[in-house]
Short mmCIF file of C-alpha atoms and ligand atoms in Angstrom, two decimals:
data_model
loop_
_atom_site.label_atom_id
_atom_site.label_comp_id
_atom_site.label_asym_id
_atom_site.label_seq_id
_atom_site.Cartn_x
_atom_site.Cartn_y
_atom_site.Cartn_z
CA MET A 584 -12.41 4.40 -5.09
CA LYS A 585 -10.58 1.10 -4.71
CA LYS A 586 -9.56 -0.15 -1.27
CA ILE A 587 -7.58 -3.14 -0.01
CA ILE A 588 -7.04 -4.51 3.52
CA ILE A 589 -3.89 -6.50 4.34
CA ASP A 590 -2.76 -8.26 7.54
CA ALA A 591 0.76 -7.36 8.69
CA HIS A 592 1.99 -10.04 11.10
CA ALA A 593 4.73 -9.55 13.70
CA LYS A 594 7.78 -11.82 13.93
CA ILE A 595 9.81 -13.31 16.75
CA ASN A 596 13.36 -14.67 16.54
CA LEU A 597 13.62 -18.29 17.63
CA SER A 598 17.38 -17.70 17.41
CA LEU A 599 19.65 -14.78 16.57
CA ASP A 600 23.40 -14.95 16.02
CA VAL A 601 25.73 -12.16 14.91
CA LEU A 602 28.62 -13.70 12.96
CA LYS A 603 30.71 -10.66 12.08
CA ARG A 604 30.78 -6.95 11.43
CA ARG A 605 31.08 -6.21 7.71
CA GLU A 606 33.23 -3.47 6.22
CA ASP A 607 30.09 -1.54 5.20
CA GLY A 608 29.03 -1.39 8.88
CA TYR A 609 26.24 -3.97 8.58
CA HIS A 610 26.34 -7.17 10.61
CA GLU A 611 26.37 -10.65 9.16
CA LEU A 612 23.53 -12.50 10.90
CA GLU A 613 22.12 -16.00 11.23
CA MET A 614 18.56 -16.04 12.54
CA ILE A 615 15.51 -18.24 12.65
CA MET A 616 12.46 -16.08 12.04
CA GLN A 617 8.92 -17.00 12.99
CA GLN A 618 5.70 -15.15 12.25
CA ILE A 619 3.06 -14.86 14.97
CA ALA A 620 -0.68 -14.23 14.84
CA LEU A 621 -0.29 -10.77 16.43
CA LYS A 622 -0.77 -8.32 13.57
CA ASP A 623 -1.33 -4.76 12.43
CA VAL A 624 -4.07 -4.28 9.86
CA ILE A 625 -3.23 -2.03 6.92
CA THR A 626 -5.98 -0.43 4.83
CA ILE A 627 -4.85 1.09 1.52
CA GLU A 628 -7.34 3.33 -0.28
CA GLU A 629 -6.99 5.02 -3.65
CA ARG A 630 -7.48 8.80 -3.64
CA ASP A 631 -7.43 11.39 -6.43
CA ALA A 632 -4.06 12.79 -5.37
CA GLY A 633 -1.50 12.99 -2.56
CA PHE A 634 -0.32 10.56 0.12
CA THR A 635 -1.66 10.50 3.70
CA ILE A 636 -1.30 8.20 6.71
CA ALA A 637 -3.57 7.82 9.74
CA SER A 638 -3.33 5.42 12.68
CA ASN A 639 -4.91 4.50 16.01
CA SER A 640 -1.38 4.69 17.52
CA LYS A 641 0.18 7.87 18.87
CA GLU A 642 3.59 6.18 19.01
CA ILE A 643 4.38 6.03 15.30
CA PRO A 644 5.27 8.91 12.96
CA LEU A 645 2.63 9.83 10.36
CA ASP A 646 5.06 11.69 8.12
CA GLN A 647 7.61 10.56 5.53
CA SER A 648 9.65 8.71 8.15
CA ASN A 649 6.93 6.07 8.44
CA LEU A 650 8.07 2.92 6.64
CA VAL A 651 4.73 2.65 4.82
CA TYR A 652 5.54 5.96 3.12
CA LYS A 653 8.92 4.56 2.04
CA ALA A 654 7.17 1.48 0.64
CA TYR A 655 4.66 3.61 -1.30
CA ASN A 656 7.39 5.93 -2.55
CA VAL A 657 9.66 3.17 -3.83
CA MET A 658 6.75 1.53 -5.73
CA ALA A 659 5.36 4.81 -7.15
CA LYS A 660 8.83 5.82 -8.42
CA LYS A 661 9.81 2.41 -9.78
CA PHE A 662 6.59 1.98 -11.76
CA ASN A 663 6.03 5.65 -12.47
CA ILE A 664 2.56 5.68 -10.92
CA ASN A 665 1.09 8.98 -9.87
CA LYS A 666 -2.12 7.96 -8.06
CA GLY A 667 -3.14 9.30 -4.65
CA ILE A 668 -3.11 6.88 -1.68
CA HIS A 669 -4.40 6.98 1.91
CA ILE A 670 -3.11 4.37 4.37
CA TYR A 671 -4.67 3.55 7.73
CA ILE A 672 -2.44 1.61 10.15
CA GLU A 673 -4.32 -0.27 12.85
CA LYS A 674 -1.31 -0.71 15.16
CA ASN A 675 -1.50 -3.69 17.51
CA ILE A 676 2.19 -4.70 17.47
CA PRO A 677 4.19 -3.01 20.30
CA VAL A 678 6.26 -0.24 18.68
CA ALA A 679 10.07 -0.52 18.72
CA GLY A 680 9.77 -3.90 20.38
CA GLY A 681 11.98 -6.16 18.27
CA LEU A 682 8.89 -7.58 16.55
CA ALA A 683 9.53 -5.92 13.14
CA GLY A 684 6.37 -3.79 13.39
CA GLY A 685 7.48 -1.16 10.90
CA SER A 686 8.97 -3.69 8.46
CA THR A 687 5.81 -5.78 8.38
CA ASP A 688 3.66 -2.69 7.71
CA ALA A 689 5.97 -1.80 4.80
CA ALA A 690 5.78 -5.39 3.49
CA ALA A 691 1.96 -5.24 3.61
CA VAL A 692 1.96 -1.98 1.61
CA LEU A 693 4.23 -3.52 -1.07
CA LYS A 694 1.86 -6.52 -1.36
CA GLY A 695 -1.21 -4.29 -1.29
CA LEU A 696 0.01 -1.89 -3.99
CA ASN A 697 1.06 -4.87 -6.14
CA THR A 698 -2.60 -5.96 -6.12
CA LEU A 699 -4.20 -2.49 -6.23
CA TRP A 700 -2.05 -1.31 -9.14
CA LYS A 701 -2.23 -4.73 -10.91
CA LEU A 702 1.57 -4.96 -11.19
CA ASN A 703 1.64 -8.79 -11.12
CA LEU A 704 5.03 -8.86 -9.39
CA ARG A 705 6.20 -12.24 -8.11
CA GLU A 706 7.05 -12.68 -4.41
CA ASP A 707 10.82 -12.67 -5.11
CA GLN A 708 10.51 -9.40 -7.03
CA LEU A 709 8.58 -7.82 -4.15
CA MET A 710 11.26 -9.10 -1.75
CA ASP A 711 14.01 -7.41 -3.81
CA ILE A 712 12.09 -4.12 -3.64
CA GLY A 713 11.51 -4.68 0.11
CA LEU A 714 15.24 -4.91 0.78
CA LYS A 715 15.58 -1.25 -0.29
CA ILE A 716 13.30 -0.33 2.64
CA GLY A 717 14.82 -2.51 5.36
CA ALA A 718 16.66 -5.78 6.02
CA ASP A 719 13.62 -7.44 7.67
CA VAL A 720 11.14 -6.48 4.94
CA PRO A 721 11.90 -9.42 2.55
CA TYR A 722 11.24 -11.88 5.39
CA CYS A 723 8.00 -10.07 6.30
CA ILE A 724 6.87 -10.57 2.69
CA MET A 725 7.78 -14.28 2.77
CA GLY A 726 6.36 -14.96 6.27
CA GLY A 727 6.10 -18.33 8.04
CA THR A 728 9.23 -19.98 9.44
CA ALA A 729 12.56 -19.13 7.79
CA LEU A 730 16.32 -19.20 8.17
CA ALA A 731 17.74 -15.72 7.50
CA LYS A 732 21.40 -15.06 6.69
CA GLY A 733 23.39 -12.12 5.33
CA ILE A 734 21.87 -8.97 6.82
CA GLY A 735 18.61 -10.91 7.02
CA GLU A 736 17.85 -10.99 3.29
CA LYS A 737 19.19 -14.44 2.35
CA LEU A 738 16.14 -16.49 3.19
CA THR A 739 15.40 -20.21 3.23
CA ARG A 740 11.85 -21.30 3.97
CA LEU A 741 11.65 -23.93 6.74
CA LYS A 742 9.02 -26.48 7.65
CA SER A 743 6.11 -24.67 9.29
CA PHE A 744 6.36 -24.30 13.07
CA SER A 745 2.78 -23.01 13.40
CA ASP A 746 0.21 -23.24 16.22
CA ARG A 747 2.65 -23.07 19.15
CA LEU A 748 1.34 -21.05 22.13
CA ILE A 749 3.26 -17.81 22.63
CA LEU A 750 3.16 -15.21 25.41
CA ILE A 751 4.59 -11.77 24.59
CA ALA A 752 5.72 -9.32 27.30
CA ASN A 753 6.97 -5.84 26.47
CA PRO A 754 7.88 -3.53 29.36
CA GLY A 755 7.96 -0.50 27.02
CA LEU A 756 11.65 0.30 27.58
CA ASN A 757 13.33 2.55 25.06
CA ILE A 758 15.91 0.35 23.31
CA SER A 759 17.87 1.61 20.31
CA THR A 760 18.71 -1.21 17.89
CA ALA A 761 21.77 0.74 16.69
CA ASP A 762 23.09 1.12 20.28
CA VAL A 763 22.62 -2.59 20.96
CA TYR A 764 24.71 -3.53 17.90
CA ASN A 765 27.32 -0.89 18.72
CA ASN A 766 27.68 -2.22 22.27
CA LEU A 767 27.94 -5.84 21.15
CA LYS A 768 31.46 -7.21 21.71
CA LEU A 769 31.67 -9.93 19.07
CA GLU A 770 34.91 -11.40 20.41
CA LYS A 771 33.33 -11.86 23.85
CA ILE A 772 30.32 -13.93 22.75
CA THR A 773 30.72 -17.45 24.11
CA ASP A 774 27.13 -18.72 24.18
CA ARG A 775 25.92 -18.84 20.57
CA PRO A 776 22.79 -20.44 19.08
CA HIS A 777 23.34 -23.91 17.62
CA THR A 778 21.58 -23.23 14.32
CA GLU A 779 22.14 -26.74 12.90
CA ASN A 780 20.37 -28.26 15.93
CA MET A 781 17.53 -25.74 15.68
CA LEU A 782 17.02 -26.63 12.00
CA LYS A 783 16.83 -30.35 12.92
CA TYR A 784 14.34 -29.74 15.73
CA ILE A 785 12.13 -27.53 13.54
CA GLU A 786 12.19 -30.21 10.82
CA LYS A 787 11.08 -32.76 13.46
CA GLY A 788 8.42 -30.35 14.75
CA ASP A 789 9.71 -30.87 18.30
CA THR A 790 8.45 -27.85 20.27
CA GLU A 791 10.28 -28.74 23.48
CA LEU A 792 13.69 -29.14 21.85
CA VAL A 793 13.24 -25.92 19.82
CA ALA A 794 12.22 -24.00 22.96
CA LYS A 795 15.18 -25.33 24.97
CA GLU A 796 17.71 -24.51 22.22
CA MET A 797 16.53 -20.90 21.62
CA LYS A 798 19.29 -18.29 21.95
CA ASN A 799 19.80 -14.63 21.04
CA VAL A 800 23.31 -13.15 21.37
CA LEU A 801 21.86 -9.62 21.69
CA GLU A 802 20.42 -10.57 25.10
CA GLY A 803 23.98 -10.14 26.42
CA VAL A 804 23.75 -6.40 25.68
CA THR A 805 20.06 -5.53 26.23
CA ILE A 806 19.41 -7.70 29.29
CA LYS A 807 22.65 -6.67 30.98
CA GLU A 808 21.41 -3.07 30.87
CA ASN A 809 17.78 -3.94 31.69
CA PRO A 810 17.69 -6.70 34.32
CA ILE A 811 13.88 -6.59 34.43
CA LEU A 812 13.97 -8.56 31.17
CA ASN A 813 15.66 -11.46 32.94
CA LYS A 814 12.95 -11.35 35.62
CA ILE A 815 10.30 -11.68 32.89
CA LYS A 816 12.15 -14.67 31.41
CA GLU A 817 12.38 -16.29 34.85
CA GLN A 818 8.66 -15.71 35.48
CA MET A 819 7.78 -17.34 32.17
CA ILE A 820 9.92 -20.38 32.95
CA SER A 821 8.56 -20.67 36.52
CA HIS A 822 5.03 -20.60 35.05
CA GLY A 823 5.83 -23.58 32.83
CA ALA A 824 7.17 -22.04 29.60
CA LEU A 825 9.25 -24.55 27.64
CA GLY A 826 11.64 -21.71 26.79
CA SER A 827 11.77 -17.91 26.87
CA LEU A 828 13.82 -15.50 24.77
CA MET A 829 14.23 -11.85 23.81
CA SER A 830 13.13 -11.05 20.24
CA GLY A 831 15.47 -9.02 17.99
CA SER A 832 17.31 -6.32 19.93
CA GLY A 833 14.47 -6.28 22.46
CA PRO A 834 12.89 -5.37 24.68
CA THR A 835 10.08 -7.85 23.92
CA ILE A 836 10.40 -11.19 25.70
CA PHE A 837 8.37 -14.18 24.54
CA GLY A 838 7.74 -17.61 25.98
CA ILE A 839 6.67 -20.83 24.24
CA PHE A 840 4.10 -22.79 26.26
CA SER A 841 2.65 -26.26 25.78
CA ASP A 842 -0.23 -25.69 28.22
CA SER A 843 -2.78 -22.88 27.71
CA THR A 844 -3.67 -22.80 31.44
CA ASP A 845 0.00 -22.21 32.36
CA LEU A 846 0.16 -19.45 29.75
CA ALA A 847 -3.03 -17.80 31.05
CA LYS A 848 -1.69 -17.84 34.64
CA CYS A 849 1.60 -16.32 33.53
CA GLU A 850 -0.23 -13.67 31.49
CA GLU A 851 -2.40 -12.76 34.51
CA ASN A 852 0.67 -12.50 36.70
CA LEU A 853 2.80 -10.37 34.35
CA LYS A 854 -0.07 -8.02 33.50
CA TYR A 855 0.21 -6.24 36.86
CA SER A 856 3.72 -4.96 36.28
CA ILE A 857 4.44 -5.09 32.53
CA LYS A 858 3.10 -2.52 30.01
CA THR A 859 2.04 -4.92 27.25
CA VAL A 860 1.31 -8.61 27.77
CA LEU A 861 -0.37 -10.55 24.96
CA SER A 862 -1.08 -14.19 24.22
CA THR A 863 -0.73 -15.27 20.63
CA LYS A 864 0.55 -18.24 18.60
CA THR A 865 2.97 -18.99 15.82
CA VAL A 866 1.51 -18.99 12.27
P1 ATP B 1406 13.14 -4.19 14.21
O1 ATP B 1406 12.88 -5.46 14.98
O2 ATP B 1406 13.02 -4.33 12.71
O3 ATP B 1406 14.32 -3.40 14.68
P2 ATP B 1406 11.19 -3.03 15.85
O4 ATP B 1406 10.06 -4.00 15.91
O5 ATP B 1406 12.14 -3.04 16.99
O6 ATP B 1406 11.92 -3.23 14.49
P3 ATP B 1406 9.46 -0.95 14.95
O7 ATP B 1406 8.15 -1.25 15.63
O8 ATP B 1406 9.58 -1.26 13.52
O9 ATP B 1406 10.65 -1.59 15.77
O10 ATP B 1406 9.78 0.59 15.24
C1 ATP B 1406 11.05 1.15 15.11
C2 ATP B 1406 10.92 2.65 14.84
O11 ATP B 1406 10.45 2.81 13.51
C3 ATP B 1406 9.89 3.31 15.75
O12 ATP B 1406 10.52 4.04 16.74
C4 ATP B 1406 9.07 4.20 14.82
O13 ATP B 1406 9.28 5.56 15.10
C5 ATP B 1406 9.57 3.91 13.41
N1 ATP B 1406 8.47 3.54 12.48
C6 ATP B 1406 8.33 3.98 11.23
N2 ATP B 1406 7.25 3.44 10.63
C7 ATP B 1406 6.69 2.62 11.53
C8 ATP B 1406 5.54 1.77 11.49
N3 ATP B 1406 4.75 1.69 10.42
N4 ATP B 1406 5.29 1.03 12.59
C9 ATP B 1406 6.10 1.12 13.67
N5 ATP B 1406 7.17 1.91 13.76
C10 ATP B 1406 7.48 2.66 12.70
#
């Protein structure tokens, strides 16, 4: 039986702006996306028949609501393939954290099945299929550093912003992405990301300027309701982070550090009170 193993990296948002609410209910976004080394590992194995999922995580569904099932289903239907598949998800990315854990697993399955079933689809074709599963899936297929517009699907690759030291802190709060968007008062946002500046700083590779310019308009909703997130940001800054921001709709907070000793001290300190604290880097 054939088997393939694919890395599924998490993402952070170096910036996130919500421009408007569209008539179809989706939001028009402008975000800078960055992949990090933190990853799930997806093993896809051919079987005689059926579709099954297993995982080391008790926090994700193993039924048809798992995004890897949606990815398999869309590919099997589109290409009329009737082979059995078993998927094992080694889950390392905090679940429901704003790190696109489900989307990146789905992206890995699309890439894996493309290879396993010898479909020879180009990256842009896989990204079009990915959009049917979720708005973040096309970016997860592309990876690296990217500007995302539309609902997240209009992507422009940016100069790589790799090898920056990142500390992730997730207090395990239950945040609903839908609630965060519903509670966002667009007309009240005053402090927006300056995307043009961010693009310039990324092009220059200036870590300090990027870190100082980072902004996420959803912080206004999630942090207001969960002040502990602001405490984490303050701790990161007081331990020497160049900048600290919430990723996606939260609750994960990350910090960019220039000094690995500062990062290690901050990690040690946060570990006592925060559920998940991980050091990683941009890729
Ligand atoms: P986003 O940033 O795209 O909103 P997220 O990182 O906040 O996503 P996920 O980790 O993708 O959140 O989890 C969101 C929900 O999706 C979870 O509550 C979980 O039940 C469901 N889910 C379905 N499939 C997966 C998967 N493979 N990995 C993680 N969560 C999954």
